[in-house]
Amino acid sequence: MKRHGDIFYKICAMENLREAHRNARKDKLFYKEVKMVDQDPDKYLKEIQEMLLNDTYEVSEYTVSIINDKGKERELEKLPYFPDRIIQWAIMLQIEPIFMETFCTHTCASIKDRGISKALDLLHGYLEDVPGTQYCLKIDVRKFYPSIDHDILKQLLARKIKDQRLLSLLYKIVDSVPGTGVPIGSYLSQYLANFYLAYFDHYLKEELHQRYVVRYMDDIIILSDSKEQLHEVRRKMGEYLETRLNLVLKDNWQVFPVDVRGIDFIGFRCFHGYTLLRKRTCIKFKNIMRRIQKKQEAGLLISYSEFCSANSYCGWLDMCNGYRLKEKYIVPVAPSLMRYYEEVIADGKKNKVVKINKYRKKLEKKGLVKAA
């Protein structure tokens, strides 16, 4: 197994820190700390460089907030922009290729070009083998992020990285959370979490010889033509995770025929030959579209949240067999979307007419408005 060295000083290079700042500040120009660094980038990036080279960097205190994610309460832990987020971006610019070469092709979530669309494409491709994907094992890990063992994670990192100064920096970030777990909301955490299960992915493919696997963070789908095989795979998965990674599978795992109920995964229900929007997602979508329709009929301007939701759901419907839903619920409210874009989004901007025409063409391409 190849181990990588000579990385730390590349992370500390001023050009790498400048690129880290450029990436970290995207969509955050209103942050006070972003404005502060923007006033004199060389000064603040030099400070970061000296912290790293002199080994004086200490991870800042996390800001904790509680969010409701699909009925579950999750702790979101964020670090300050300066210096922590810039440092994490600087690290990832250099070690992302190392992580990527370790990940299997079925590993999705929080990875560039491997989001919901990629996971769905993989599943669709698998389902073309109708006899071979008759049954589905659906399973996930109990409290995955909070359960990641620091010592095991550090051992895994040392298997791929031999640069001791970089390892010391990574260990410092890992141990900044007391006990176990990596913080949800930290940029580096999403890669560390995927890396924690990377060798488990290889185990599924290379030792258990599972052909049809999709992992979206800790949600795992495995397809087969045999229920008995899937039960045996589930048993071996549980043993591997408990003995090697100190993780526990949830008790709500299921083995079921695909076409009886469909595979409820990443917001969709997938069958052989077609895919539907998840039922609770569909109900929420309809309610939002009806609210927009009522505002449109009353001559009222929709809100920014409603504008974003309509555009987002349009993208979701493009990923499944949602033509009728789009025709019934989104096409009728297209005038409200155009009005909001014209009066709010494009208002006061340079080349306002050009921007409006571009948005109209986008709606035309999605089939929401007729070509002028």
Short mmCIF file of C-alpha atoms in Angstrom, two decimals:
data_model
loop_
_atom_site.label_atom_id
_atom_site.label_comp_id
_atom_site.label_asym_id
_atom_site.label_seq_id
_atom_site.Cartn_x
_atom_site.Cartn_y
_atom_site.Cartn_z
CA MET A 1 0.00 0.00 0.00
CA LYS A 2 1.43 3.36 -1.06
CA ARG A 3 1.93 5.90 1.73
CA HIS A 4 2.24 9.58 0.90
CA GLY A 5 4.80 12.01 2.29
CA ASP A 6 6.19 15.52 1.74
CA ILE A 7 2.74 17.16 2.04
CA PHE A 8 2.93 19.44 5.06
CA TYR A 9 5.05 22.16 3.47
CA LYS A 10 2.81 22.17 0.39
CA ILE A 11 -0.11 22.90 2.73
CA CYS A 12 1.83 25.80 4.27
CA ALA A 13 2.80 27.31 0.92
CA MET A 14 1.38 30.83 0.53
CA GLU A 15 -0.18 30.05 -2.86
CA ASN A 16 -1.97 27.04 -1.37
CA LEU A 17 -3.26 29.22 1.51
CA ARG A 18 -4.47 31.84 -0.98
CA GLU A 19 -6.39 29.19 -2.90
CA ALA A 20 -7.81 27.84 0.36
CA HIS A 21 -9.07 31.32 1.24
CA ARG A 22 -10.61 31.74 -2.23
CA ASN A 23 -12.47 28.46 -1.86
CA ALA A 24 -13.47 28.86 1.78
CA ARG A 25 -14.95 32.35 1.24
CA LYS A 26 -17.35 31.32 -1.56
CA ASP A 27 -20.95 32.26 -0.69
CA LYS A 28 -19.71 33.69 2.64
CA LEU A 29 -18.72 37.20 1.61
CA PHE A 30 -21.04 38.66 4.24
CA TYR A 31 -19.15 36.95 7.13
CA LYS A 32 -17.29 39.45 9.33
CA GLU A 33 -14.18 37.25 9.39
CA VAL A 34 -14.21 36.90 5.59
CA LYS A 35 -14.37 40.70 5.26
CA MET A 36 -11.55 40.97 7.78
CA VAL A 37 -9.23 38.64 5.86
CA ASP A 38 -10.22 40.25 2.54
CA GLN A 39 -8.94 43.61 3.80
CA ASP A 40 -5.36 42.31 4.03
CA PRO A 41 -5.12 38.67 2.83
CA ASP A 42 -1.32 38.50 2.89
CA LYS A 43 -1.19 39.59 6.52
CA TYR A 44 -3.74 37.05 7.78
CA LEU A 45 -2.53 34.20 5.58
CA LYS A 46 1.02 34.86 6.78
CA GLU A 47 -0.27 34.50 10.34
CA ILE A 48 -1.77 31.13 9.44
CA GLN A 49 1.46 30.05 7.77
CA GLU A 50 3.46 30.92 10.89
CA MET A 51 0.95 29.09 13.14
CA LEU A 52 1.41 25.92 11.08
CA LEU A 53 5.18 26.12 10.63
CA ASN A 54 5.79 26.96 14.31
CA ASP A 55 3.27 24.34 15.46
CA THR A 56 1.35 26.96 17.49
CA TYR A 57 -2.04 26.37 15.83
CA GLU A 58 -4.75 25.20 18.21
CA VAL A 59 -8.23 24.28 17.04
CA SER A 60 -10.72 26.99 17.99
CA GLU A 61 -13.89 26.43 19.99
CA TYR A 62 -16.82 24.98 18.07
CA THR A 63 -20.12 26.85 17.80
CA VAL A 64 -22.86 24.29 18.42
CA SER A 65 -26.40 24.56 17.06
CA ILE A 66 -29.26 22.06 16.91
CA ILE A 67 -30.96 21.41 13.57
CA ASN A 68 -33.98 19.28 12.69
CA ASP A 69 -33.01 16.93 9.87
CA LYS A 70 -36.03 14.94 8.65
CA GLY A 71 -37.43 14.63 12.15
CA LYS A 72 -34.04 13.93 13.77
CA GLU A 73 -32.26 16.41 15.98
CA ARG A 74 -28.61 16.78 15.02
CA GLU A 75 -25.80 18.82 16.54
CA LEU A 76 -24.12 21.08 13.99
CA GLU A 77 -20.63 22.11 15.09
CA LYS A 78 -18.89 24.92 13.21
CA LEU A 79 -15.43 26.43 13.51
CA PRO A 80 -14.52 30.10 12.95
CA TYR A 81 -13.54 31.11 9.43
CA PHE A 82 -10.15 32.41 10.56
CA PRO A 83 -7.97 30.46 10.95
CA ASP A 84 -9.72 27.10 11.13
CA ARG A 85 -11.78 26.89 7.95
CA ILE A 86 -8.96 28.27 5.85
CA ILE A 87 -6.58 25.69 7.35
CA GLN A 88 -8.98 22.83 6.69
CA TRP A 89 -9.36 23.93 3.08
CA ALA A 90 -5.56 24.18 2.76
CA ILE A 91 -5.24 20.61 4.05
CA MET A 92 -7.93 19.26 1.74
CA LEU A 93 -6.43 20.90 -1.35
CA GLN A 94 -3.41 18.65 -0.83
CA ILE A 95 -4.87 15.42 0.55
CA GLU A 96 -8.17 15.15 -1.33
CA PRO A 97 -6.47 13.12 -4.13
CA ILE A 98 -5.20 10.68 -1.46
CA PHE A 99 -8.73 10.18 -0.15
CA MET A 100 -10.16 9.88 -3.67
CA GLU A 101 -7.76 7.10 -4.68
CA THR A 102 -8.93 5.14 -1.61
CA PHE A 103 -12.68 5.53 -2.17
CA CYS A 104 -14.56 2.88 -4.15
CA THR A 105 -16.69 4.02 -7.09
CA HIS A 106 -19.89 3.25 -5.14
CA THR A 107 -18.93 5.70 -2.34
CA CYS A 108 -21.15 8.80 -2.50
CA ALA A 109 -22.14 11.84 -0.39
CA SER A 110 -20.02 14.91 0.41
CA ILE A 111 -17.62 14.13 -2.44
CA LYS A 112 -17.22 16.25 -5.57
CA ASP A 113 -19.40 14.89 -8.42
CA ARG A 114 -20.70 12.12 -6.16
CA GLY A 115 -23.90 13.46 -4.68
CA ILE A 116 -27.52 12.31 -4.89
CA SER A 117 -27.50 12.27 -8.69
CA LYS A 118 -24.46 9.96 -8.83
CA ALA A 119 -25.88 7.58 -6.21
CA LEU A 120 -29.17 7.43 -8.09
CA ASP A 121 -27.41 6.78 -11.40
CA LEU A 122 -25.51 3.89 -9.83
CA LEU A 123 -28.72 2.39 -8.45
CA HIS A 124 -30.50 2.81 -11.79
CA GLY A 125 -27.63 1.05 -13.53
CA TYR A 126 -27.77 -1.86 -11.08
CA LEU A 127 -31.53 -2.24 -11.45
CA GLU A 128 -31.13 -2.94 -15.17
CA ASP A 129 -30.07 -6.43 -14.10
CA VAL A 130 -33.58 -7.59 -13.24
CA PRO A 131 -32.83 -11.20 -12.15
CA GLY A 132 -29.67 -10.17 -10.28
CA THR A 133 -31.29 -7.41 -8.24
CA GLN A 134 -34.51 -9.05 -7.14
CA TYR A 135 -33.86 -8.44 -3.43
CA CYS A 136 -32.49 -5.48 -1.49
CA LEU A 137 -30.61 -5.16 1.80
CA LYS A 138 -31.09 -1.67 3.25
CA ILE A 139 -29.05 -0.79 6.28
CA ASP A 140 -27.31 2.08 8.05
CA VAL A 141 -24.96 2.73 10.96
CA ARG A 142 -26.24 3.84 14.35
CA LYS A 143 -25.15 7.43 15.18
CA PHE A 144 -22.34 7.25 12.65
CA TYR A 145 -20.65 10.66 12.98
CA PRO A 146 -20.70 10.71 16.82
CA SER A 147 -19.44 7.09 16.99
CA ILE A 148 -16.25 7.41 14.93
CA ASP A 149 -13.37 6.16 17.09
CA HIS A 150 -10.47 8.65 17.13
CA ASP A 151 -7.75 6.02 17.65
CA ILE A 152 -9.01 3.87 14.77
CA LEU A 153 -9.36 6.90 12.49
CA LYS A 154 -5.79 7.96 13.27
CA GLN A 155 -4.54 4.44 12.52
CA LEU A 156 -6.32 4.52 9.16
CA LEU A 157 -4.83 7.92 8.33
CA ALA A 158 -1.36 6.60 9.14
CA ARG A 159 -1.89 3.79 6.63
CA LYS A 160 -2.08 6.35 3.81
CA ILE A 161 0.06 9.24 5.07
CA LYS A 162 3.65 9.06 6.34
CA ASP A 163 4.26 12.80 6.71
CA GLN A 164 4.52 13.08 10.52
CA ARG A 165 3.90 16.84 10.68
CA LEU A 166 0.71 16.47 8.64
CA LEU A 167 -0.40 13.52 10.77
CA SER A 168 0.17 15.58 13.94
CA LEU A 169 -1.98 18.38 12.51
CA LEU A 170 -4.74 15.95 11.49
CA TYR A 171 -4.64 14.24 14.89
CA LYS A 172 -4.97 17.64 16.58
CA ILE A 173 -8.12 18.35 14.53
CA VAL A 174 -9.55 14.86 15.16
CA ASP A 175 -8.97 15.12 18.92
CA SER A 176 -10.49 18.62 19.10
CA VAL A 177 -13.80 16.86 19.79
CA PRO A 178 -13.65 15.11 23.20
CA GLY A 179 -14.43 11.41 23.40
CA THR A 180 -15.52 9.93 20.08
CA GLY A 181 -16.93 11.32 16.85
CA VAL A 182 -16.19 13.96 14.26
CA PRO A 183 -18.27 17.16 14.12
CA ILE A 184 -21.12 17.43 11.64
CA GLY A 185 -20.65 20.74 9.84
CA SER A 186 -16.86 20.77 9.63
CA TYR A 187 -15.45 20.68 6.08
CA LEU A 188 -12.76 18.11 6.87
CA SER A 189 -15.19 15.88 8.79
CA GLN A 190 -17.16 14.80 5.73
CA TYR A 191 -14.00 13.42 4.11
CA LEU A 192 -12.79 11.82 7.34
CA ALA A 193 -16.17 10.13 7.78
CA ASN A 194 -16.09 8.70 4.26
CA PHE A 195 -12.47 7.65 4.72
CA TYR A 196 -13.39 5.87 7.97
CA LEU A 197 -15.59 3.48 5.92
CA ALA A 198 -13.31 3.32 2.85
CA TYR A 199 -11.70 -0.02 3.72
CA PHE A 200 -15.10 -1.39 4.70
CA ASP A 201 -16.20 -0.58 1.13
CA HIS A 202 -13.25 -2.57 -0.20
CA TYR A 203 -14.22 -5.44 2.12
CA LEU A 204 -17.73 -5.53 0.63
CA LYS A 205 -16.37 -5.59 -2.91
CA GLU A 206 -13.17 -7.61 -2.65
CA GLU A 207 -13.88 -10.13 0.12
CA LEU A 208 -17.67 -10.45 0.14
CA HIS A 209 -17.75 -10.02 -3.67
CA GLN A 210 -20.87 -7.86 -3.66
CA ARG A 211 -21.45 -6.48 -7.14
CA TYR A 212 -24.38 -4.15 -6.51
CA VAL A 213 -23.49 -1.77 -3.67
CA VAL A 214 -24.27 1.92 -3.12
CA ARG A 215 -23.12 3.75 0.00
CA TYR A 216 -24.40 7.25 0.66
CA MET A 217 -22.37 8.13 3.77
CA ASP A 218 -23.67 5.57 6.32
CA ASP A 219 -26.79 4.52 4.33
CA ILE A 220 -26.00 1.33 2.44
CA ILE A 221 -27.93 -0.49 -0.28
CA ILE A 222 -26.89 -3.97 -1.49
CA LEU A 223 -28.81 -5.84 -4.20
CA SER A 224 -28.80 -9.55 -4.97
CA ASP A 225 -30.88 -12.39 -6.42
CA SER A 226 -30.78 -14.24 -3.09
CA LYS A 227 -32.34 -13.30 0.24
CA GLU A 228 -30.18 -15.87 2.03
CA GLN A 229 -27.01 -14.31 0.66
CA LEU A 230 -28.08 -10.84 1.79
CA HIS A 231 -28.78 -12.09 5.32
CA GLU A 232 -25.30 -13.63 5.43
CA VAL A 233 -23.75 -10.42 4.09
CA ARG A 234 -25.59 -8.43 6.75
CA ARG A 235 -24.17 -10.69 9.47
CA LYS A 236 -20.59 -10.32 8.19
CA MET A 237 -21.01 -6.55 7.79
CA GLY A 238 -22.06 -6.29 11.43
CA GLU A 239 -19.05 -8.32 12.57
CA TYR A 240 -16.61 -6.21 10.52
CA LEU A 241 -17.99 -2.89 11.72
CA GLU A 242 -18.06 -3.93 15.39
CA THR A 243 -14.63 -5.59 15.53
CA ARG A 244 -12.63 -3.27 13.24
CA LEU A 245 -14.38 0.11 13.39
CA ASN A 246 -16.24 0.00 16.71
CA LEU A 247 -19.52 0.80 14.94
CA VAL A 248 -22.97 -0.78 15.33
CA LEU A 249 -25.58 -1.31 12.64
CA LYS A 250 -29.10 -0.08 13.36
CA ASP A 251 -31.67 -2.71 14.23
CA ASN A 252 -34.07 -1.49 11.52
CA TRP A 253 -32.17 -3.22 8.67
CA GLN A 254 -34.40 -4.84 6.06
CA VAL A 255 -34.21 -7.47 3.31
CA PHE A 256 -37.14 -7.24 0.89
CA PRO A 257 -38.22 -7.81 -2.75
CA VAL A 258 -37.46 -4.66 -4.76
CA ASP A 259 -40.67 -4.50 -6.77
CA VAL A 260 -43.03 -5.07 -3.83
CA ARG A 261 -42.29 -1.71 -2.19
CA GLY A 262 -39.38 -0.12 -4.02
CA ILE A 263 -36.06 0.98 -2.54
CA ASP A 264 -36.61 4.06 -0.35
CA PHE A 265 -33.24 5.77 -0.75
CA ILE A 266 -31.93 9.39 -0.84
CA GLY A 267 -35.39 10.88 -1.34
CA PHE A 268 -36.71 8.47 -3.98
CA ARG A 269 -38.44 5.10 -4.34
CA CYS A 270 -36.62 3.06 -6.95
CA PHE A 271 -38.13 0.10 -8.82
CA HIS A 272 -37.05 -1.92 -11.84
CA GLY A 273 -37.69 0.43 -14.75
CA TYR A 274 -38.92 3.55 -12.97
CA THR A 275 -38.32 5.85 -9.99
CA LEU A 276 -40.79 7.86 -7.92
CA LEU A 277 -40.37 10.75 -5.50
CA ARG A 278 -40.48 9.61 -1.87
CA LYS A 279 -44.03 9.87 -0.51
CA ARG A 280 -43.37 12.35 2.32
CA THR A 281 -41.19 14.45 -0.02
CA CYS A 282 -44.00 14.44 -2.58
CA ILE A 283 -46.57 15.59 0.00
CA LYS A 284 -44.30 18.43 1.13
CA PHE A 285 -43.67 19.41 -2.50
CA LYS A 286 -47.40 19.57 -3.31
CA ASN A 287 -48.13 21.69 -0.23
CA ILE A 288 -45.46 24.25 -1.18
CA MET A 289 -46.63 24.41 -4.80
CA ARG A 290 -50.27 24.91 -3.70
CA ARG A 291 -49.14 27.78 -1.44
CA ILE A 292 -47.31 29.41 -4.35
CA GLN A 293 -50.37 28.91 -6.57
CA LYS A 294 -52.59 30.69 -4.03
CA LYS A 295 -50.18 33.63 -3.84
CA GLN A 296 -50.06 33.80 -7.63
CA GLU A 297 -53.85 33.89 -7.86
CA ALA A 298 -53.92 36.68 -5.26
CA GLY A 299 -51.28 38.66 -7.16
CA LEU A 300 -48.76 38.35 -4.32
CA LEU A 301 -44.99 37.98 -4.68
CA ILE A 302 -43.62 34.65 -3.46
CA SER A 303 -40.84 34.45 -0.85
CA TYR A 304 -37.19 33.65 -1.44
CA SER A 305 -37.66 30.30 0.30
CA GLU A 306 -40.56 29.39 -2.01
CA PHE A 307 -38.57 30.47 -5.08
CA CYS A 308 -35.64 28.24 -4.03
CA SER A 309 -37.95 25.33 -3.17
CA ALA A 310 -39.68 25.40 -6.57
CA ASN A 311 -36.35 25.40 -8.42
CA SER A 312 -34.98 22.66 -6.18
CA TYR A 313 -38.01 20.40 -6.59
CA CYS A 314 -37.83 20.88 -10.34
CA GLY A 315 -34.34 19.40 -10.23
CA TRP A 316 -35.53 16.50 -8.07
CA LEU A 317 -38.35 15.70 -10.51
CA ASP A 318 -35.83 15.65 -13.35
CA MET A 319 -34.07 12.77 -11.58
CA CYS A 320 -37.16 10.56 -11.45
CA ASN A 321 -40.35 9.82 -13.38
CA GLY A 322 -41.84 13.14 -12.34
CA TYR A 323 -43.13 14.55 -15.65
CA ARG A 324 -46.79 14.57 -14.57
CA LEU A 325 -45.99 16.13 -11.20
CA LYS A 326 -44.00 18.85 -12.93
CA GLU A 327 -46.80 19.53 -15.43
CA LYS A 328 -49.46 19.64 -12.73
CA TYR A 329 -47.67 21.58 -9.99
CA ILE A 330 -44.61 23.47 -11.28
CA VAL A 331 -45.55 24.59 -14.80
CA PRO A 332 -48.62 26.54 -13.53
CA VAL A 333 -46.47 28.56 -11.09
CA ALA A 334 -43.70 29.38 -13.59
CA PRO A 335 -45.05 32.99 -13.93
CA SER A 336 -44.43 33.47 -10.19
CA LEU A 337 -40.87 32.21 -10.57
CA MET A 338 -40.23 34.57 -13.47
CA ARG A 339 -41.77 37.49 -11.59
CA TYR A 340 -39.65 36.87 -8.49
CA TYR A 341 -36.49 36.59 -10.57
CA GLU A 342 -37.25 39.81 -12.46
CA GLU A 343 -38.30 41.87 -9.42
CA VAL A 344 -35.90 40.55 -6.77
CA ILE A 345 -32.98 38.46 -8.07
CA ALA A 346 -32.11 40.49 -11.18
CA ASP A 347 -33.26 43.86 -9.88
CA GLY A 348 -30.50 46.45 -9.81
CA LYS A 349 -27.90 44.14 -11.35
CA LYS A 350 -25.84 44.93 -14.42
CA ASN A 351 -27.18 43.44 -17.65
CA LYS A 352 -30.53 42.82 -15.97
CA VAL A 353 -32.26 41.96 -19.27
CA VAL A 354 -29.53 39.47 -20.19
CA LYS A 355 -29.83 37.75 -16.80
CA ILE A 356 -33.63 37.55 -17.09
CA ASN A 357 -33.35 36.04 -20.57
CA LYS A 358 -30.86 33.47 -19.29
CA TYR A 359 -33.25 32.45 -16.51
CA ARG A 360 -36.12 32.23 -19.00
CA LYS A 361 -34.04 29.93 -21.21
CA LYS A 362 -33.29 27.81 -18.15
CA LEU A 363 -37.03 27.45 -17.52
CA GLU A 364 -37.60 26.71 -21.22
CA LYS A 365 -34.99 23.96 -21.09
CA LYS A 366 -36.75 22.41 -18.09
CA GLY A 367 -40.08 22.62 -19.93
CA LEU A 368 -41.64 25.10 -17.49
CA VAL A 369 -42.32 27.87 -20.03
CA LYS A 370 -42.81 27.81 -23.78
CA ALA A 371 -40.06 29.18 -26.01
CA ALA A 372 -40.64 32.81 -26.96
#
